[in-house]
Amino acid sequence: MMDGMGGGMDQCARVARIQQAIRDQPQLDGWLFYDFRRLDPIAYRVLLLDPTLHVTRRWYYWVPAHGTPVKLQHRIEPHVLDGLPGEAWPYVSWREQQTALGYLLQSAKRIAMQYSPMNAIPYLSRVDAGTIELVRSFNVEVVSSADLVQQFEAVWDEAQLASHRVAATGLRAIVDEAFAFVGRSLERGADVTEYGLQQFILSRMEAKGLVTSSPPIAAVNAHSADPHYGPGPTGSAPIRPGDLVLIDLWAKQPTRGAVYADITWTGYVGTSVPARQQEIFQIVRRARDAALTFVQERSRAGRFPYGWEVDDVCRRVIQDAGHGDHFVHRTGHSIGEEVHGNGANIDNLETQDARRLMPGTCFSIEPGIYLPGEFGIRSELDVYLSHNDAVVYGQPIQTEIIPIPVSTQ
């Protein structure tokens, strides 16, 4: 469970939970945390360490499946791990450090670290290759901590789920407000641009008490065929009748432990959406809904799927419609305190995410078809997994391109 909204979880209790999680893994002797100058922010979050600590030397924290944890840290920074339980072992020289680490791991055969074989999951690959080599030199097998990290980084508590519902509800309302803003602006003859729409969305987030890590996407026509297009204050395209408008917005509450919502909608400035755009949207919608239905059916049966499986279900719909080459990104990503979280992604394209989706986690489903020089359609919703279902907040979800009428009166 992530360090939720209260932020008061005791580190001793956290380490006890970590040890239980290690024991639940097959043939795992422990979890070795390591950091140098914040190379591994995951370690700080999992161990509930202060991320603002002044740290300039290497530290290790060994959590065995059974027994007492050990803190290995430099003598000039002996207090970095003070809040954590366990024995404190100081070192000064690199020889002392390596000797102590070897002694620490002498009875271990198989340990977890923030490592991903072949860098398959780059979000998790935080330990440098040299440190992995050092640990392996002690005849220790290093395996990925991916599933352990999910338990402590991606699983929400009730307060976090409540914060997601607030964010999803707020963003869903902003979608309607944003499309209405475009229509009203054009009706009164005012100029409206992608950048102006983006700034309007930001103002509505602020009004609803939400914050975002970066500005939302507002893209028209050919710009919508660029999945990560972002309008700037200059050179932004105007929005006019007959334009397709794509908005992608993500935000959360500004409280400790709050988690994101992240949705994408498309609208058309006019009352009659062109048949070509309708056709592409319906393919994307079918792909999105096939993935959602697959996750719901598997979850209700108690057989939670792997991230790559969901990607395959979604992608197959678009491939069968003849647009496989136009779906150029993974189907979805983990969502947490960061909009792109550290849980399982819905991906068998950019990586093969072999992590199983866990109850208490959230991820996006956001297939897209991008036709360069024409337009792009993406439809994104967020899926929260309970212990026996998959739920989408921020209802209703999009079922057609939204007409944005502009009165000529």
CSV table of C-alpha atoms in Angstrom, one decimal:
chain,number,residue,atom,x,y,z
A,1,MET,CA,0.0,0.0,0.0
A,2,MET,CA,1.3,3.4,-0.9
A,3,ASP,CA,1.9,5.9,1.9
A,4,GLY,CA,-1.6,7.3,1.8
A,5,MET,CA,-3.2,10.6,2.5
A,6,GLY,CA,-2.4,10.6,6.2
A,7,GLY,CA,1.3,10.1,5.7
A,8,GLY,CA,1.9,8.7,9.1
A,9,MET,CA,2.6,5.1,8.5
A,10,ASP,CA,5.4,3.9,10.9
A,11,GLN,CA,8.6,2.8,9.2
A,12,CYS,CA,8.9,-0.2,11.5
A,13,ALA,CA,5.4,-1.4,10.4
A,14,ARG,CA,6.3,-0.7,6.8
A,15,VAL,CA,9.5,-2.9,7.0
A,16,ALA,CA,7.5,-5.7,8.7
A,17,ARG,CA,5.1,-5.6,5.7
A,18,ILE,CA,8.0,-5.6,3.4
A,19,GLN,CA,9.4,-8.7,5.1
A,20,GLN,CA,6.1,-10.5,4.8
A,21,ALA,CA,5.9,-9.6,1.1
A,22,ILE,CA,9.4,-11.1,0.6
A,23,ARG,CA,8.3,-14.3,2.4
A,24,ASP,CA,5.3,-14.5,0.0
A,25,GLN,CA,7.6,-14.6,-3.0
A,26,PRO,CA,9.0,-18.0,-4.0
A,27,GLN,CA,12.6,-18.7,-3.0
A,28,LEU,CA,13.5,-15.1,-2.2
A,29,ASP,CA,16.0,-14.4,0.6
A,30,GLY,CA,15.6,-10.7,0.8
A,31,TRP,CA,15.3,-7.3,-0.8
A,32,LEU,CA,18.4,-5.1,-1.1
A,33,PHE,CA,17.8,-1.3,-1.4
A,34,TYR,CA,20.6,0.8,-2.7
A,35,ASP,CA,21.0,4.5,-3.6
A,36,PHE,CA,23.5,7.0,-4.6
A,37,ARG,CA,22.4,10.7,-5.0
A,38,ARG,CA,18.8,9.7,-5.5
A,39,LEU,CA,19.3,7.4,-8.4
A,40,ASP,CA,16.4,5.4,-7.0
A,41,PRO,CA,13.4,7.5,-5.9
A,42,ILE,CA,11.4,4.2,-5.6
A,43,ALA,CA,13.6,3.2,-2.6
A,44,TYR,CA,12.7,6.5,-0.8
A,45,ARG,CA,9.0,6.0,-1.3
A,46,VAL,CA,8.9,2.3,-0.5
A,47,LEU,CA,10.9,2.9,2.7
A,48,LEU,CA,9.1,6.1,3.6
A,49,LEU,CA,12.3,8.1,3.6
A,50,ASP,CA,12.4,11.9,3.4
A,51,PRO,CA,13.0,12.6,-0.3
A,52,THR,CA,14.7,16.0,0.7
A,53,LEU,CA,17.4,14.3,2.7
A,54,HIS,CA,20.9,15.5,1.9
A,55,VAL,CA,22.6,12.3,0.6
A,56,THR,CA,26.0,12.3,-1.1
A,57,ARG,CA,27.3,8.8,-0.4
A,58,ARG,CA,26.2,5.3,-1.2
A,59,TRP,CA,23.8,3.5,1.2
A,60,TYR,CA,22.4,0.0,1.3
A,61,TYR,CA,19.4,-1.3,3.3
A,62,TRP,CA,19.1,-5.1,3.5
A,63,VAL,CA,15.7,-6.5,4.4
A,64,PRO,CA,16.0,-10.2,4.8
A,65,ALA,CA,12.9,-12.5,4.6
A,66,HIS,CA,13.7,-13.5,8.2
A,67,GLY,CA,15.7,-11.7,10.8
A,68,THR,CA,17.0,-8.2,11.4
A,69,PRO,CA,17.5,-5.7,8.6
A,70,VAL,CA,20.9,-4.0,8.2
A,71,LYS,CA,21.8,-0.4,7.3
A,72,LEU,CA,25.1,0.0,5.5
A,73,GLN,CA,26.1,3.6,5.2
A,74,HIS,CA,29.1,6.0,5.1
A,75,ARG,CA,30.4,7.3,8.4
A,76,ILE,CA,30.0,10.9,7.4
A,77,GLU,CA,26.3,10.3,6.7
A,78,PRO,CA,25.3,8.0,9.6
A,79,HIS,CA,21.8,9.3,10.0
A,80,VAL,CA,20.3,8.8,6.5
A,81,LEU,CA,18.5,5.7,7.5
A,82,ASP,CA,17.8,6.5,11.1
A,83,GLY,CA,14.1,6.0,11.0
A,84,LEU,CA,14.4,2.5,9.7
A,85,PRO,CA,14.7,-0.5,12.0
A,86,GLY,CA,17.8,-2.7,12.0
A,87,GLU,CA,21.5,-2.8,12.8
A,88,ALA,CA,23.7,0.1,11.5
A,89,TRP,CA,27.0,-0.9,9.9
A,90,PRO,CA,29.3,2.1,9.0
A,91,TYR,CA,32.0,2.1,6.3
A,92,VAL,CA,34.5,4.6,5.1
A,93,SER,CA,36.6,3.1,2.3
A,94,TRP,CA,35.4,1.4,-0.8
A,95,ARG,CA,37.2,-1.8,0.4
A,96,GLU,CA,35.2,-1.6,3.7
A,97,GLN,CA,32.0,-1.1,1.8
A,98,GLN,CA,32.5,-4.1,-0.5
A,99,THR,CA,33.7,-6.3,2.3
A,100,ALA,CA,30.7,-5.4,4.5
A,101,LEU,CA,28.3,-5.9,1.6
A,102,GLY,CA,29.7,-9.3,0.9
A,103,TYR,CA,29.4,-10.3,4.5
A,104,LEU,CA,25.9,-8.9,4.6
A,105,LEU,CA,24.8,-11.1,1.7
A,106,GLN,CA,26.8,-14.2,2.6
A,107,SER,CA,23.8,-16.4,3.4
A,108,ALA,CA,21.7,-15.1,0.6
A,109,LYS,CA,21.3,-16.9,-2.7
A,110,ARG,CA,18.5,-15.0,-4.4
A,111,ILE,CA,17.6,-11.3,-3.8
A,112,ALA,CA,15.4,-8.6,-5.3
A,113,MET,CA,16.7,-5.2,-6.4
A,114,GLN,CA,15.3,-2.4,-8.5
A,115,TYR,CA,16.5,-4.1,-11.6
A,116,SER,CA,14.7,-5.1,-14.8
A,117,PRO,CA,16.3,-7.8,-17.1
A,118,MET,CA,17.2,-6.3,-20.5
A,119,ASN,CA,15.7,-3.0,-19.1
A,120,ALA,CA,12.3,-4.3,-20.1
A,121,ILE,CA,10.6,-2.0,-17.5
A,122,PRO,CA,12.6,1.2,-17.5
A,123,TYR,CA,10.5,2.7,-14.8
A,124,LEU,CA,11.9,0.1,-12.5
A,125,SER,CA,15.6,0.0,-13.7
A,126,ARG,CA,17.2,2.2,-11.0
A,127,VAL,CA,20.2,0.2,-9.9
A,128,ASP,CA,23.3,0.8,-12.1
A,129,ALA,CA,24.9,-2.1,-13.9
A,130,GLY,CA,28.1,-1.8,-11.9
A,131,THR,CA,26.3,-2.3,-8.6
A,132,ILE,CA,24.5,-5.3,-10.0
A,133,GLU,CA,27.9,-6.7,-11.0
A,134,LEU,CA,29.2,-6.1,-7.5
A,135,VAL,CA,26.3,-7.9,-5.9
A,136,ARG,CA,26.6,-10.8,-8.3
A,137,SER,CA,30.3,-11.1,-7.5
A,138,PHE,CA,29.2,-12.5,-4.1
A,139,ASN,CA,27.5,-15.4,-5.9
A,140,VAL,CA,24.1,-13.9,-5.4
A,141,GLU,CA,21.4,-14.1,-8.0
A,142,VAL,CA,19.6,-10.7,-8.5
A,143,VAL,CA,16.0,-10.8,-9.6
A,144,SER,CA,13.6,-8.0,-10.4
A,145,SER,CA,11.7,-6.3,-7.5
A,146,ALA,CA,8.9,-5.4,-10.0
A,147,ASP,CA,6.1,-7.3,-8.2
A,148,LEU,CA,7.3,-6.2,-4.8
A,149,VAL,CA,7.4,-2.6,-5.9
A,150,GLN,CA,3.9,-2.8,-7.2
A,151,GLN,CA,2.6,-3.7,-3.8
A,152,PHE,CA,4.2,-0.7,-2.1
A,153,GLU,CA,4.2,1.8,-5.0
A,154,ALA,CA,1.0,1.1,-7.0
A,155,VAL,CA,-1.6,-0.3,-4.6
A,156,TRP,CA,-3.9,2.5,-3.3
A,157,ASP,CA,-5.5,2.9,0.1
A,158,GLU,CA,-9.1,4.1,0.6
A,159,ALA,CA,-8.1,7.7,0.9
A,160,GLN,CA,-6.2,7.6,-2.4
A,161,LEU,CA,-9.1,5.9,-4.1
A,162,ALA,CA,-11.3,8.8,-2.8
A,163,SER,CA,-8.8,11.3,-4.2
A,164,HIS,CA,-8.8,9.6,-7.6
A,165,ARG,CA,-12.6,9.8,-7.7
A,166,VAL,CA,-12.5,13.5,-6.9
A,167,ALA,CA,-9.9,14.1,-9.7
A,168,ALA,CA,-11.8,11.9,-12.2
A,169,THR,CA,-15.1,13.7,-11.5
A,170,GLY,CA,-13.4,17.1,-11.8
A,171,LEU,CA,-11.7,16.3,-15.1
A,172,ARG,CA,-14.8,14.8,-16.6
A,173,ALA,CA,-16.6,18.1,-15.8
A,174,ILE,CA,-13.8,20.1,-17.3
A,175,VAL,CA,-14.1,18.2,-20.6
A,176,ASP,CA,-17.7,19.5,-21.0
A,177,GLU,CA,-16.6,22.9,-19.9
A,178,ALA,CA,-13.7,23.0,-22.4
A,179,PHE,CA,-15.9,22.0,-25.4
A,180,ALA,CA,-18.5,24.6,-24.3
A,181,PHE,CA,-15.8,27.2,-24.0
A,182,VAL,CA,-14.8,26.6,-27.7
A,183,GLY,CA,-18.4,26.9,-28.8
A,184,ARG,CA,-19.1,30.1,-26.8
A,185,SER,CA,-15.9,31.7,-27.9
A,186,LEU,CA,-16.6,31.1,-31.6
A,187,GLU,CA,-20.2,32.2,-31.3
A,188,ARG,CA,-19.2,35.6,-30.1
A,189,GLY,CA,-16.6,36.0,-32.8
A,190,ALA,CA,-13.6,35.6,-30.4
A,191,ASP,CA,-10.4,34.0,-31.5
A,192,VAL,CA,-9.6,30.7,-29.8
A,193,THR,CA,-6.4,28.7,-30.2
A,194,GLU,CA,-5.1,25.4,-29.0
A,195,TYR,CA,-3.0,27.3,-26.4
A,196,GLY,CA,-6.0,29.4,-25.3
A,197,LEU,CA,-8.0,26.1,-24.8
A,198,GLN,CA,-5.1,24.6,-22.9
A,199,GLN,CA,-5.0,27.7,-20.6
A,200,PHE,CA,-8.7,27.5,-20.1
A,201,ILE,CA,-8.4,23.9,-19.0
A,202,LEU,CA,-5.6,24.8,-16.6
A,203,SER,CA,-7.8,27.6,-15.1
A,204,ARG,CA,-10.6,25.1,-14.5
A,205,MET,CA,-8.3,22.7,-12.8
A,206,GLU,CA,-7.2,25.4,-10.4
A,207,ALA,CA,-10.8,26.4,-9.8
A,208,LYS,CA,-11.6,22.8,-8.9
A,209,GLY,CA,-8.6,22.5,-6.5
A,210,LEU,CA,-6.6,20.2,-8.8
A,211,VAL,CA,-2.9,20.4,-9.8
A,212,THR,CA,-1.0,18.9,-12.7
A,213,SER,CA,2.5,17.8,-13.4
A,214,SER,CA,2.5,19.5,-16.9
A,215,PRO,CA,0.0,21.3,-19.1
A,216,PRO,CA,-2.7,19.4,-20.8
A,217,ILE,CA,-2.8,18.6,-24.5
A,218,ALA,CA,-5.1,20.6,-26.8
A,219,ALA,CA,-4.7,19.7,-30.4
A,220,VAL,CA,-6.7,20.3,-33.6
A,221,ASN,CA,-6.7,18.4,-36.9
A,222,ALA,CA,-3.2,17.3,-38.0
A,223,HIS,CA,-1.8,18.2,-34.6
A,224,SER,CA,-4.0,15.5,-33.0
A,225,ALA,CA,-2.1,12.9,-35.0
A,226,ASP,CA,1.0,13.7,-32.8
A,227,PRO,CA,0.3,11.8,-29.6
A,228,HIS,CA,2.4,14.1,-27.4
A,229,TYR,CA,1.7,17.4,-29.1
A,230,GLY,CA,1.7,20.4,-26.8
A,231,PRO,CA,0.7,23.9,-27.9
A,232,GLY,CA,2.9,26.9,-27.1
A,233,PRO,CA,2.0,30.5,-26.5
A,234,THR,CA,3.2,31.3,-30.0
A,235,GLY,CA,2.5,29.4,-33.2
A,236,SER,CA,-0.6,27.7,-31.7
A,237,ALA,CA,-3.2,26.7,-34.3
A,238,PRO,CA,-6.6,28.5,-34.3
A,239,ILE,CA,-9.7,26.5,-33.6
A,240,ARG,CA,-12.5,27.0,-36.2
A,241,PRO,CA,-15.7,25.4,-37.4
A,242,GLY,CA,-15.0,22.1,-39.0
A,243,ASP,CA,-12.0,21.3,-36.8
A,244,LEU,CA,-11.4,18.1,-34.8
A,245,VAL,CA,-10.3,18.9,-31.3
A,246,LEU,CA,-8.5,16.4,-29.0
A,247,ILE,CA,-7.9,17.2,-25.3
A,248,ASP,CA,-5.8,15.0,-22.9
A,249,LEU,CA,-5.9,16.2,-19.3
A,250,TRP,CA,-4.5,14.8,-16.1
A,251,ALA,CA,-4.6,16.2,-12.6
A,252,LYS,CA,-4.8,15.3,-8.9
A,253,GLN,CA,-5.5,17.0,-5.6
A,254,PRO,CA,-2.6,18.9,-4.0
A,255,THR,CA,-2.5,16.8,-0.9
A,256,ARG,CA,0.1,14.3,0.3
A,257,GLY,CA,-0.5,10.8,-1.2
A,258,ALA,CA,-3.2,12.0,-3.7
A,259,VAL,CA,-3.3,10.2,-7.0
A,260,TYR,CA,-4.0,11.2,-10.6
A,261,ALA,CA,-6.8,10.8,-13.0
A,262,ASP,CA,-6.0,11.0,-16.7
A,263,ILE,CA,-8.5,11.1,-19.6
A,264,THR,CA,-8.6,12.0,-23.3
A,265,TRP,CA,-11.7,13.1,-25.3
A,266,THR,CA,-12.3,14.3,-28.9
A,267,GLY,CA,-14.8,16.8,-30.2
A,268,TYR,CA,-15.8,18.3,-33.5
A,269,VAL,CA,-16.6,22.0,-34.0
A,270,GLY,CA,-20.0,21.7,-35.8
A,271,THR,CA,-23.1,19.6,-35.6
A,272,SER,CA,-22.3,16.9,-38.2
A,273,VAL,CA,-19.2,14.9,-37.6
A,274,PRO,CA,-17.5,13.8,-40.8
A,275,ALA,CA,-18.0,10.1,-41.6
A,276,ARG,CA,-14.2,9.4,-41.7
A,277,GLN,CA,-13.7,10.7,-38.2
A,278,GLN,CA,-16.7,8.8,-36.9
A,279,GLU,CA,-15.4,5.6,-38.4
A,280,ILE,CA,-11.9,6.0,-36.8
A,281,PHE,CA,-13.4,6.9,-33.5
A,282,GLN,CA,-15.6,3.8,-33.4
A,283,ILE,CA,-12.6,1.5,-34.1
A,284,VAL,CA,-10.8,3.1,-31.2
A,285,ARG,CA,-13.9,2.8,-29.0
A,286,ARG,CA,-14.3,-0.9,-29.8
A,287,ALA,CA,-10.6,-1.5,-29.0
A,288,ARG,CA,-10.9,0.4,-25.7
A,289,ASP,CA,-14.1,-1.4,-24.7
A,290,ALA,CA,-12.7,-4.8,-25.7
A,291,ALA,CA,-9.7,-4.2,-23.3
A,292,LEU,CA,-12.0,-3.0,-20.5
A,293,THR,CA,-14.4,-5.9,-20.9
A,294,PHE,CA,-11.4,-8.4,-20.9
A,295,VAL,CA,-10.1,-6.9,-17.7
A,296,GLN,CA,-13.6,-6.9,-16.1
A,297,GLU,CA,-14.3,-10.5,-17.0
A,298,ARG,CA,-10.9,-11.7,-15.8
A,299,SER,CA,-11.1,-9.7,-12.5
A,300,ARG,CA,-14.6,-10.9,-11.7
A,301,ALA,CA,-13.3,-14.5,-12.2
A,302,GLY,CA,-10.4,-13.8,-9.8
A,303,ARG,CA,-7.8,-14.2,-12.6
A,304,PHE,CA,-6.2,-10.8,-12.9
A,305,PRO,CA,-4.4,-10.5,-16.3
A,306,TYR,CA,-0.9,-9.4,-17.2
A,307,GLY,CA,-0.3,-6.0,-18.7
A,308,TRP,CA,0.8,-7.5,-22.0
A,309,GLU,CA,-2.4,-9.5,-22.3
A,310,VAL,CA,-4.6,-6.4,-22.1
A,311,ASP,CA,-2.5,-4.7,-24.7
A,312,ASP,CA,-2.9,-7.6,-27.1
A,313,VAL,CA,-6.7,-7.6,-26.7
A,314,CYS,CA,-6.9,-3.9,-27.5
A,315,ARG,CA,-4.4,-3.9,-30.3
A,316,ARG,CA,-5.9,-6.8,-32.1
A,317,VAL,CA,-9.1,-4.8,-32.7
A,318,ILE,CA,-7.2,-2.0,-34.3
A,319,GLN,CA,-5.0,-4.4,-36.3
A,320,ASP,CA,-8.0,-6.3,-37.6
A,321,ALA,CA,-9.5,-2.9,-38.8
A,322,GLY,CA,-6.3,-2.3,-40.9
A,323,HIS,CA,-4.8,0.4,-38.7
A,324,GLY,CA,-2.2,-1.5,-36.7
A,325,ASP,CA,0.6,0.7,-38.1
A,326,HIS,CA,-1.3,3.8,-36.9
A,327,PHE,CA,-1.4,2.7,-33.2
A,328,VAL,CA,2.1,3.7,-32.2
A,329,HIS,CA,2.2,3.5,-28.4
A,330,ARG,CA,1.3,1.1,-25.6
A,331,THR,CA,-2.4,0.7,-24.7
A,332,GLY,CA,-2.0,2.3,-21.2
A,333,HIS,CA,0.1,3.1,-18.2
A,334,SER,CA,0.0,2.7,-14.5
A,335,ILE,CA,-1.4,5.6,-12.5
A,336,GLY,CA,-0.4,6.7,-9.0
A,337,GLU,CA,1.0,9.7,-7.3
A,338,GLU,CA,2.7,10.3,-10.6
A,339,VAL,CA,0.6,10.3,-13.7
A,340,HIS,CA,2.8,7.6,-15.1
A,341,GLY,CA,3.1,5.3,-12.1
A,342,ASN,CA,5.3,2.3,-11.2
A,343,GLY,CA,2.7,-0.4,-11.4
A,344,ALA,CA,2.1,-2.7,-14.4
A,345,ASN,CA,1.6,-0.9,-17.8
A,346,ILE,CA,-0.7,-2.1,-20.5
A,347,ASP,CA,2.0,-2.9,-22.9
A,348,ASN,CA,3.2,-5.5,-25.3
A,349,LEU,CA,4.6,-3.0,-27.8
A,350,GLU,CA,7.2,-0.8,-26.3
A,351,THR,CA,8.0,-3.4,-23.7
A,352,GLN,CA,6.4,-6.8,-22.8
A,353,ASP,CA,5.1,-6.0,-19.4
A,354,ALA,CA,4.9,-9.4,-17.7
A,355,ARG,CA,3.6,-8.0,-14.4
A,356,ARG,CA,0.2,-9.2,-13.3
A,357,LEU,CA,-2.3,-6.4,-12.6
A,358,MET,CA,-3.0,-6.2,-8.9
A,359,PRO,CA,-6.1,-5.4,-6.9
A,360,GLY,CA,-5.9,-1.8,-5.6
A,361,THR,CA,-4.1,-0.5,-8.6
A,362,CYS,CA,-5.2,1.8,-11.4
A,363,PHE,CA,-4.1,2.1,-15.0
A,364,SER,CA,-5.2,3.8,-18.2
A,365,ILE,CA,-6.7,2.3,-21.4
A,366,GLU,CA,-6.0,4.7,-24.2
A,367,PRO,CA,-5.8,3.3,-27.7
A,368,GLY,CA,-5.3,5.7,-30.6
A,369,ILE,CA,-5.2,5.8,-34.3
A,370,TYR,CA,-3.0,8.5,-35.8
A,371,LEU,CA,-3.2,9.5,-39.4
A,372,PRO,CA,-0.2,11.8,-40.2
A,373,GLY,CA,-1.3,15.0,-42.0
A,374,GLU,CA,-5.0,14.3,-41.3
A,375,PHE,CA,-6.0,13.8,-37.7
A,376,GLY,CA,-5.7,11.4,-34.7
A,377,ILE,CA,-8.3,9.9,-32.4
A,378,ARG,CA,-7.5,8.7,-28.9
A,379,SER,CA,-9.9,7.7,-26.2
A,380,GLU,CA,-8.6,7.3,-22.7
A,381,LEU,CA,-10.3,6.2,-19.5
A,382,ASP,CA,-8.8,5.0,-16.1
A,383,VAL,CA,-9.5,1.5,-14.7
A,384,TYR,CA,-9.3,0.9,-10.9
A,385,LEU,CA,-9.1,-2.8,-9.9
A,386,SER,CA,-10.9,-3.9,-6.7
A,387,HIS,CA,-10.6,-7.4,-5.4
A,388,ASN,CA,-13.3,-8.6,-7.7
A,389,ASP,CA,-14.0,-6.0,-10.4
A,390,ALA,CA,-12.6,-3.3,-12.7
A,391,VAL,CA,-14.2,0.1,-12.2
A,392,VAL,CA,-14.1,3.3,-14.3
A,393,TYR,CA,-14.7,6.6,-12.5
A,394,GLY,CA,-15.5,9.9,-14.2
A,395,GLN,CA,-18.6,8.7,-15.9
A,396,PRO,CA,-20.1,8.8,-18.5
A,397,ILE,CA,-17.3,7.6,-20.7
A,398,GLN,CA,-17.1,8.8,-24.3
A,399,THR,CA,-19.1,6.8,-26.9
A,400,GLU,CA,-19.0,9.2,-29.9
A,401,ILE,CA,-17.1,12.3,-31.0
A,402,ILE,CA,-18.7,15.2,-29.2
A,403,PRO,CA,-20.4,17.8,-31.6
A,404,ILE,CA,-19.5,21.4,-30.6
A,405,PRO,CA,-22.3,23.5,-32.1
A,406,VAL,CA,-21.6,27.1,-33.0
A,407,SER,CA,-24.7,29.2,-33.4
A,408,THR,CA,-24.7,31.6,-36.4
A,409,GLN,CA,-27.5,33.8,-34.8
